[in-house]
Every structure is written in C-alpha cells, then in structure tokens.
PDB file of C-alpha atoms in Angstrom:
ATOM      1  CA  MET A  16      51.253  92.584 101.245  1.00 43.00           C
ATOM      2  CA  LYS A  17      53.405  91.359  98.383  1.00 47.00           C
ATOM      3  CA  ASN A  18      56.586  89.513  99.159  1.00 46.00           C
ATOM      4  CA  SER A  19      59.574  91.836  99.457  1.00 45.00           C
ATOM      5  CA  ILE A  20      63.160  91.813 100.580  1.00 45.00           C
ATOM      6  CA  PHE A  21      61.999  92.910 104.038  1.00 42.00           C
ATOM      7  CA  ASP A  22      59.554  90.010 104.440  1.00 47.00           C
ATOM      8  CA  PRO A  23      61.029  87.114 106.508  1.00 46.00           C
ATOM      9  CA  SER A  24      59.481  84.650 104.045  1.00 47.00           C
ATOM     10  CA  SER A  25      61.026  86.401 101.056  1.00 48.00           C
ATOM     11  CA  PRO A  26      63.328  84.378  98.767  1.00 45.00           C
ATOM     12  CA  TYR A  27      65.713  87.340  99.018  1.00 51.00           C
ATOM     13  CA  LYS A  28      66.419  86.643 102.688  1.00 55.00           C
ATOM     14  CA  ASP A  29      69.495  84.506 101.894  1.00 62.00           C
ATOM     15  CA  PRO A  30      72.435  86.681 103.011  1.00 80.00           C
ATOM     16  CA  THR A  31      74.824  85.000 100.576  1.00 83.00           C
ATOM     17  CA  ILE A  32      74.272  87.577  97.859  1.00 86.00           C
ATOM     18  CA  LEU A  33      74.882  90.467 100.252  1.00 89.00           C
ATOM     19  CA  ILE A  34      78.105  88.813 101.374  1.00 91.00           C
ATOM     20  CA  LEU A  35      79.152  88.463  97.732  1.00 90.00           C
ATOM     21  CA  VAL A  36      78.383  92.139  97.111  1.00 93.00           C
ATOM     22  CA  ILE A  37      80.547  93.150 100.078  1.00 94.00           C
ATOM     23  CA  LEU A  38      83.376  90.817  99.060  1.00 94.00           C
ATOM     24  CA  THR A  39      83.397  91.991  95.454  1.00 94.00           C
ATOM     25  CA  GLY A  40      83.369  95.593  96.648  1.00 95.00           C
ATOM     26  CA  CYS A  41      86.346  94.981  98.919  1.00 96.00           C
ATOM     27  CA  LEU A  42      88.175  93.184  96.104  1.00 94.00           C
ATOM     28  CA  TYR A  43      87.486  96.099  93.766  1.00 94.00           C
ATOM     29  CA  CYS A  44      88.836  98.598  96.305  1.00 95.00           C
ATOM     30  CA  ALA A  45      91.939  96.496  96.980  1.00 95.00           C
ATOM     31  CA  THR A  46      92.595  96.016  93.261  1.00 93.00           C
ATOM     32  CA  HIS A  47      92.356  99.766  92.639  1.00 92.00           C
ATOM     33  CA  LEU A  48      94.882 100.499  95.388  1.00 93.00           C
ATOM     34  CA  ALA A  49      97.188  97.714  94.175  1.00 92.00           C
ATOM     35  CA  ASN A  50      96.916  98.995  90.598  1.00 91.00           C
ATOM     36  CA  ASN A  51      98.003 102.470  91.723  1.00 88.00           C
ATOM     37  CA  TRP A  52     101.035 100.959  93.443  1.00 89.00           C
ATOM     38  CA  LEU A  53     102.017  98.473  90.725  1.00 88.00           C
ATOM     39  CA  PHE A  54     101.537 100.804  87.757  1.00 87.00           C
ATOM     40  CA  SER A  55     102.235 104.203  89.285  1.00 83.00           C
ATOM     41  CA  GLY A  56     104.694 104.921  86.480  1.00 84.00           C
ATOM     42  CA  LEU A  57     101.918 104.465  83.917  1.00 84.00           C
ATOM     43  CA  GLU A  58      99.496 106.936  85.484  1.00 83.00           C
ATOM     44  CA  VAL A  59      98.380 110.018  83.572  1.00 81.00           C
ATOM     45  CA  THR A  60      96.163 111.354  86.373  1.00 80.00           C
ATOM     46  CA  GLY A  61      94.671 109.921  89.539  1.00 75.00           C
ATOM     47  CA  HIS A  62      91.821 108.555  87.413  1.00 81.00           C
ATOM     48  CA  ILE A  63      93.707 107.462  84.301  1.00 86.00           C
ATOM     49  CA  SER A  64      96.384 104.805  83.856  1.00 86.00           C
ATOM     50  CA  PHE A  65      97.626 102.912  80.820  1.00 89.00           C
ATOM     51  CA  ILE A  66      96.739  99.693  82.680  1.00 88.00           C
ATOM     52  CA  TYR A  67      93.674  99.797  84.911  1.00 90.00           C
ATOM     53  CA  LEU A  68      92.752  96.333  86.195  1.00 88.00           C
ATOM     54  CA  PRO A  69      89.614  97.363  88.151  1.00 89.00           C
ATOM     55  CA  SER A  70      87.876  98.069  84.839  1.00 88.00           C
ATOM     56  CA  PHE A  71      87.720  94.303  84.395  1.00 85.00           C
ATOM     57  CA  LEU A  72      86.213  93.808  87.853  1.00 88.00           C
ATOM     58  CA  ARG A  73      83.318  96.131  87.026  1.00 91.00           C
ATOM     59  CA  LEU A  74      82.488  93.893  84.071  1.00 87.00           C
ATOM     60  CA  ALA A  75      83.106  90.690  86.013  1.00 85.00           C
ATOM     61  CA  ASN A  76      80.803  91.779  88.821  1.00 90.00           C
ATOM     62  CA  VAL A  77      77.961  92.386  86.372  1.00 90.00           C
ATOM     63  CA  LEU A  78      78.589  89.251  84.307  1.00 85.00           C
ATOM     64  CA  VAL A  79      78.822  86.972  87.338  1.00 84.00           C
ATOM     65  CA  LEU A  80      76.486  88.524  89.912  1.00 88.00           C
ATOM     66  CA  GLY A  81      73.976  90.041  87.507  1.00 88.00           C
ATOM     67  CA  LEU A  82      73.137  93.622  86.595  1.00 91.00           C
ATOM     68  CA  LEU A  83      71.751  94.675  89.979  1.00 92.00           C
ATOM     69  CA  TRP A  84      74.072  92.959  92.429  1.00 92.00           C
ATOM     70  CA  GLY A  85      77.160  93.360  90.261  1.00 92.00           C
ATOM     71  CA  THR A  86      76.580  97.096  89.971  1.00 95.00           C
ATOM     72  CA  LEU A  87      76.036  97.362  93.725  1.00 95.00           C
ATOM     73  CA  GLY A  88      79.287  95.476  94.342  1.00 95.00           C
ATOM     74  CA  SER A  89      81.267  97.887  92.167  1.00 95.00           C
ATOM     75  CA  ALA A  90      79.512 100.882  93.723  1.00 96.00           C
ATOM     76  CA  PHE A  91      80.319  99.647  97.227  1.00 96.00           C
ATOM     77  CA  GLY A  92      83.972  99.229  96.266  1.00 95.00           C
ATOM     78  CA  GLY A  93      83.995 102.708  94.764  1.00 94.00           C
ATOM     79  CA  ALA A  94      82.504 104.124  97.960  1.00 95.00           C
ATOM     80  CA  LEU A  95      85.286 102.519 100.001  1.00 95.00           C
ATOM     81  CA  LEU A  96      87.790 104.401  97.841  1.00 94.00           C
ATOM     82  CA  PHE A  97      86.367 107.746  98.966  1.00 92.00           C
ATOM     83  CA  PHE A  98      88.816 107.584 101.889  1.00 90.00           C
ATOM     84  CA  TRP A  99      91.747 107.729  99.437  1.00 88.00           C
ATOM     85  CA  MET A 100      90.314 110.264  96.994  1.00 86.00           C
ATOM     86  CA  ASN A 101      91.132 113.969  96.909  1.00 83.00           C
ATOM     87  CA  ASP A 102      88.053 114.843  94.855  1.00 84.00           C
ATOM     88  CA  SER A 103      84.971 116.500  96.288  1.00 87.00           C
ATOM     89  CA  LEU A 104      82.322 114.179  97.693  1.00 90.00           C
ATOM     90  CA  TRP A 105      79.890 114.949  94.881  1.00 91.00           C
ATOM     91  CA  LEU A 106      82.489 114.299  92.188  1.00 90.00           C
ATOM     92  CA  SER A 107      83.476 111.035  93.869  1.00 91.00           C
ATOM     93  CA  ILE A 108      79.836 109.938  93.974  1.00 93.00           C
ATOM     94  CA  ALA A 109      79.364 110.872  90.315  1.00 93.00           C
ATOM     95  CA  ASN A 110      82.554 109.057  89.273  1.00 92.00           C
ATOM     96  CA  THR A 111      81.514 105.942  91.189  1.00 94.00           C
ATOM     97  CA  THR A 112      78.019 106.000  89.723  1.00 94.00           C
ATOM     98  CA  ILE A 113      79.394 106.195  86.191  1.00 93.00           C
ATOM     99  CA  SER A 114      82.092 103.583  86.818  1.00 91.00           C
ATOM    100  CA  ALA A 115      79.635 101.052  88.227  1.00 92.00           C
ATOM    101  CA  GLY A 116      76.737 101.899  85.939  1.00 93.00           C
ATOM    102  CA  SER A 117      78.649 101.958  82.663  1.00 92.00           C
ATOM    103  CA  ALA A 118      79.582  98.285  83.040  1.00 91.00           C
ATOM    104  CA  ALA A 119      75.933  97.286  83.398  1.00 93.00           C
ATOM    105  CA  LEU A 120      74.983  99.570  80.513  1.00 93.00           C
ATOM    106  CA  ALA A 121      77.683  98.059  78.292  1.00 92.00           C
ATOM    107  CA  VAL A 122      76.439  94.530  78.997  1.00 91.00           C
ATOM    108  CA  MET A 123      72.804  95.499  78.322  1.00 93.00           C
ATOM    109  CA  LEU A 124      73.675  97.244  75.062  1.00 92.00           C
ATOM    110  CA  MET A 125      75.836  94.337  73.890  1.00 90.00           C
ATOM    111  CA  ARG A 126      73.009  91.900  74.615  1.00 90.00           C
ATOM    112  CA  PHE A 127      70.607  94.126  72.706  1.00 91.00           C
ATOM    113  CA  MET A 128      72.898  94.516  69.702  1.00 89.00           C
ATOM    114  CA  GLN A 129      73.747  90.812  69.507  1.00 85.00           C
ATOM    115  CA  LYS A 130      70.189  89.653  70.300  1.00 85.00           C
ATOM    116  CA  ARG A 131      71.492  87.030  72.716  1.00 86.00           C
ATOM    117  CA  ALA A 132      73.141  86.529  76.081  1.00 82.00           C
ATOM    118  CA  LEU A 133      76.895  87.015  76.307  1.00 78.00           C
ATOM    119  CA  SER A 134      79.093  83.977  76.859  1.00 74.00           C
ATOM    120  CA  LEU A 135      82.200  84.100  79.035  1.00 69.00           C
ATOM    121  CA  THR A 136      83.674  81.172  77.119  1.00 70.00           C
ATOM    122  CA  ARG A 137      83.500  82.924  73.731  1.00 78.00           C
ATOM    123  CA  LEU A 138      86.627  84.953  73.080  1.00 76.00           C
ATOM    124  CA  ASP A 139      84.910  87.324  70.646  1.00 81.00           C
ATOM    125  CA  ASP A 140      82.217  88.149  73.228  1.00 83.00           C
ATOM    126  CA  VAL A 141      84.833  88.853  75.881  1.00 79.00           C
ATOM    127  CA  LEU A 142      86.989  91.082  73.674  1.00 82.00           C
ATOM    128  CA  GLN A 143      84.092  92.980  72.102  1.00 87.00           C
ATOM    129  CA  LEU A 144      82.575  93.691  75.500  1.00 87.00           C
ATOM    130  CA  ALA A 145      85.932  94.874  76.877  1.00 85.00           C
ATOM    131  CA  LEU A 146      86.379  97.277  73.950  1.00 88.00           C
ATOM    132  CA  PHE A 147      82.809  98.565  74.052  1.00 90.00           C
ATOM    133  CA  TYR A 148      82.932  99.094  77.809  1.00 90.00           C
ATOM    134  CA  ALA A 149      86.268 100.931  77.636  1.00 90.00           C
ATOM    135  CA  LEU A 150      84.873 103.386  75.072  1.00 91.00           C
ATOM    136  CA  LEU A 151      81.628 103.915  76.977  1.00 92.00           C
ATOM    137  CA  ASN A 152      83.335 104.385  80.343  1.00 91.00           C
ATOM    138  CA  ALA A 153      85.909 106.866  79.053  1.00 91.00           C
ATOM    139  CA  LEU A 154      83.344 108.922  77.136  1.00 93.00           C
ATOM    140  CA  THR A 155      80.919 109.177  80.055  1.00 93.00           C
ATOM    141  CA  HIS A 156      83.684 110.096  82.504  1.00 92.00           C
ATOM    142  CA  HIS A 157      85.011 112.853  80.276  1.00 91.00           C
ATOM    143  CA  LEU A 158      81.525 114.179  79.686  1.00 92.00           C
ATOM    144  CA  LEU A 159      81.069 114.333  83.458  1.00 91.00           C
ATOM    145  CA  TRP A 160      84.398 116.078  84.028  1.00 89.00           C
ATOM    146  CA  SER A 161      83.718 118.623  81.305  1.00 90.00           C
ATOM    147  CA  MET A 162      80.515 119.577  83.122  1.00 90.00           C
ATOM    148  CA  LEU A 163      81.493 119.304  86.805  1.00 86.00           C
ATOM    149  CA  ASP A 164      85.270 119.646  87.125  1.00 84.00           C
ATOM    150  CA  THR A 165      87.367 120.772  84.171  1.00 86.00           C
ATOM    151  CA  SER A 166      90.509 120.533  86.325  1.00 84.00           C
ATOM    152  CA  GLN A 167      90.362 116.786  85.592  1.00 84.00           C
ATOM    153  CA  LEU A 168      91.077 117.563  81.925  1.00 86.00           C
ATOM    154  CA  VAL A 169      94.856 117.906  81.946  1.00 83.00           C
ATOM    155  CA  ASP A 170      95.894 116.433  78.590  1.00 84.00           C
ATOM    156  CA  PRO A 171      94.292 116.726  75.135  1.00 83.00           C
ATOM    157  CA  ASN A 172      94.913 113.011  74.557  1.00 88.00           C
ATOM    158  CA  GLN A 173      93.720 111.719  77.922  1.00 89.00           C
ATOM    159  CA  LEU A 174      90.448 110.328  76.542  1.00 90.00           C
ATOM    160  CA  MET A 175      92.460 108.006  74.316  1.00 91.00           C
ATOM    161  CA  TYR A 176      94.772 107.157  77.229  1.00 91.00           C
ATOM    162  CA  MET A 177      91.803 106.227  79.410  1.00 91.00           C
ATOM    163  CA  VAL A 178      90.356 104.016  76.680  1.00 91.00           C
ATOM    164  CA  ILE A 179      93.714 102.250  76.303  1.00 92.00           C
ATOM    165  CA  GLY A 180      94.056 101.725  80.051  1.00 91.00           C
ATOM    166  CA  ASP A 181      90.528 100.389  80.425  1.00 88.00           C
ATOM    167  CA  ILE A 182      90.956  98.082  77.421  1.00 89.00           C
ATOM    168  CA  ASN A 183      94.236  96.706  78.770  1.00 90.00           C
ATOM    169  CA  GLY A 184      92.788  96.099  82.216  1.00 88.00           C
ATOM    170  CA  ALA A 185      89.501  94.703  80.909  1.00 80.00           C
ATOM    171  CA  VAL A 186      91.142  92.350  78.409  1.00 81.00           C
ATOM    172  CA  ILE A 187      93.681  91.019  80.923  1.00 83.00           C
ATOM    173  CA  GLY A 188      90.985  90.369  83.486  1.00 80.00           C
ATOM    174  CA  ALA A 189      88.368  89.129  81.029  1.00 73.00           C
ATOM    175  CA  LEU A 190      90.742  86.524  79.627  1.00 78.00           C
ATOM    176  CA  GLY A 191      91.380  85.357  83.180  1.00 78.00           C
ATOM    177  CA  LEU A 192      87.638  85.199  83.841  1.00 74.00           C
ATOM    178  CA  ARG A 193      87.136  83.239  80.617  1.00 74.00           C
ATOM    179  CA  TRP A 194      89.828  80.787  81.725  1.00 76.00           C
ATOM    180  CA  LEU A 195      88.037  80.274  85.054  1.00 74.00           C
ATOM    181  CA  ALA A 196      84.675  79.855  83.336  1.00 72.00           C
ATOM    182  CA  ARG A 197      86.030  77.165  81.005  1.00 75.00           C
ATOM    183  CA  ARG A 198      88.130  75.203  83.488  1.00 72.00           C
ATOM    184  CA  THR A 199      86.369  75.528  86.842  1.00 76.00           C
ATOM    185  CA  GLN A 200      82.856  75.613  88.264  1.00 72.00           C
ATOM    186  CA  LEU A 201      83.526  78.749  90.333  1.00 66.00           C
ATOM    187  CA  ILE A 202      81.833  81.195  87.963  1.00 65.00           C
ATOM    188  CA  GLN A 203      78.788  78.959  87.575  1.00 70.00           C
ATOM    189  CA  TYR A 204      78.559  78.563  91.351  1.00 65.00           C
ATOM    190  CA  LEU A 205      78.667  82.322  91.937  1.00 66.00           C
ATOM    191  CA  ARG A 206      76.090  82.901  89.228  1.00 66.00           C
ATOM    192  CA  GLU A 207      73.721  80.415  90.826  1.00 70.00           C
ATOM    193  CA  LYS A 208      74.137  82.075  94.213  1.00 60.00           C
ATOM    194  CA  ALA A 209      73.525  85.510  92.746  1.00 61.00           C
ATOM    195  CA  ARG A 210      70.610  84.559  90.517  1.00 64.00           C
ATOM    196  CA  GLU A 211      67.718  86.795  91.414  1.00 51.00           C
ATOM    197  CA  PRO A 212      64.670  84.732  92.373  1.00 53.00           C
ATOM    198  CA  VAL A 213      61.270  85.656  91.039  1.00 43.00           C
ATOM    199  CA  PRO A 214      59.092  86.788  93.958  1.00 47.00           C
ATOM    200  CA  PRO A 215      55.676  85.111  94.212  1.00 47.00           C
ATOM    201  CA  THR A 216      52.861  87.065  92.628  1.00 43.00           C
ATOM    202  CA  THR A 217      50.273  86.018  95.189  1.00 44.00           C
ATOM    203  CA  GLU A 218      49.455  88.371  98.032  1.00 45.00           C
ATOM    204  CA  THR A 219      49.670  87.401 101.697  1.00 43.00           C
TER     205      THR A 219
END
C-alpha cells in the first residue's frame, strides 16, 4: 500500500501542521469577531464592511501554510463562525467555501499570470494580490447570493463596498505580513513547518 496520511510511517504524521491549521482558524474567527466590534459603524451588512481585516488572513494562510493547509485553516475558522451567523447552514457553508477558496484561487492565478512565485517582500506583489483577491472574492460572493439568497443584496453599490473593504483589510494585513517577512524569521519558520512533503513512490 502506498504511503498515506493514515500510515504511521507517513511523513504527514507530524501534528505540527494540524496544530497550525487549528490555530490559524481560531485566529481567523477571533479577527472576524473583533472586526465586527471595532468597525461596526463601517458595516453595510453582516457580510460587508468598509474595513474587513480577515480578508488578509485568508491570503496570509495560503501564502504561509500553502494552498491546501492555508485553505483548510480559513475554512475551519469560517466553520467556527457558524455559531454567530444568522444565515442558513447551506448559505454559511457556501460563503465559507468561497471565502477560503477564493484566496487560494487568487494566488494560483497570480502565479500563472506572472509566471513565477509570489514574494512577500515585494510590495508590488503584495498590493497586486490584495487587489486581485478583493475583486475575485466580492464577485464570487455576489454571484452566490444572486443565485441562493437575494435577500443579501440590499444596496446597488454593495459590490463596490465589499471590494473596498476587502482591499483595505488585505492591504493593511499584507503590509504587516511583508514587514514580518523582511524583519523576522517567523514566516520562513511557518512555511518550513507547513511545507508538504513528497510521499515516497515505492510501495510497501
């Protein structure tokens, strides 16, 4: 049988990455709740604010932990927020899937368009990714709401408001992440811990 995550000899057995996924999920949940409290006066709806800091964490999770684990961290944090949401379960699941998945999709598309890996120490990479992600996230959310729950569409300008809020949150956080990447070894350490090992190709 080929090596897998369930095999005791698997290189995936290190629980560190699972701990990081849980911690990033909890941080995402806490940041969302804190954002609602700090910027309640800037909210348009329960899903839209002119400053939304968790949008940065979705990108940070993917950039630091990788596409798979970073997306799982954001999804876990989104699932924790179900306890505070008034939406239906299916809408909450769909919102969380889009929120977590759009960050990974934005990173993949940016890598494809630029034909290289993104650098956290390059300001143009950070800002372009924040802008691209904000547009992608807002468009996919509004497409979802138009199909599943039109009651979420309360203002003709809310798509633009969501883009602005995601850009503000993503840029603020991304600049902070860039500062950490340039001045500390924390980001590099987390990346090394989260790096997905290549399972052996030999059968046992």
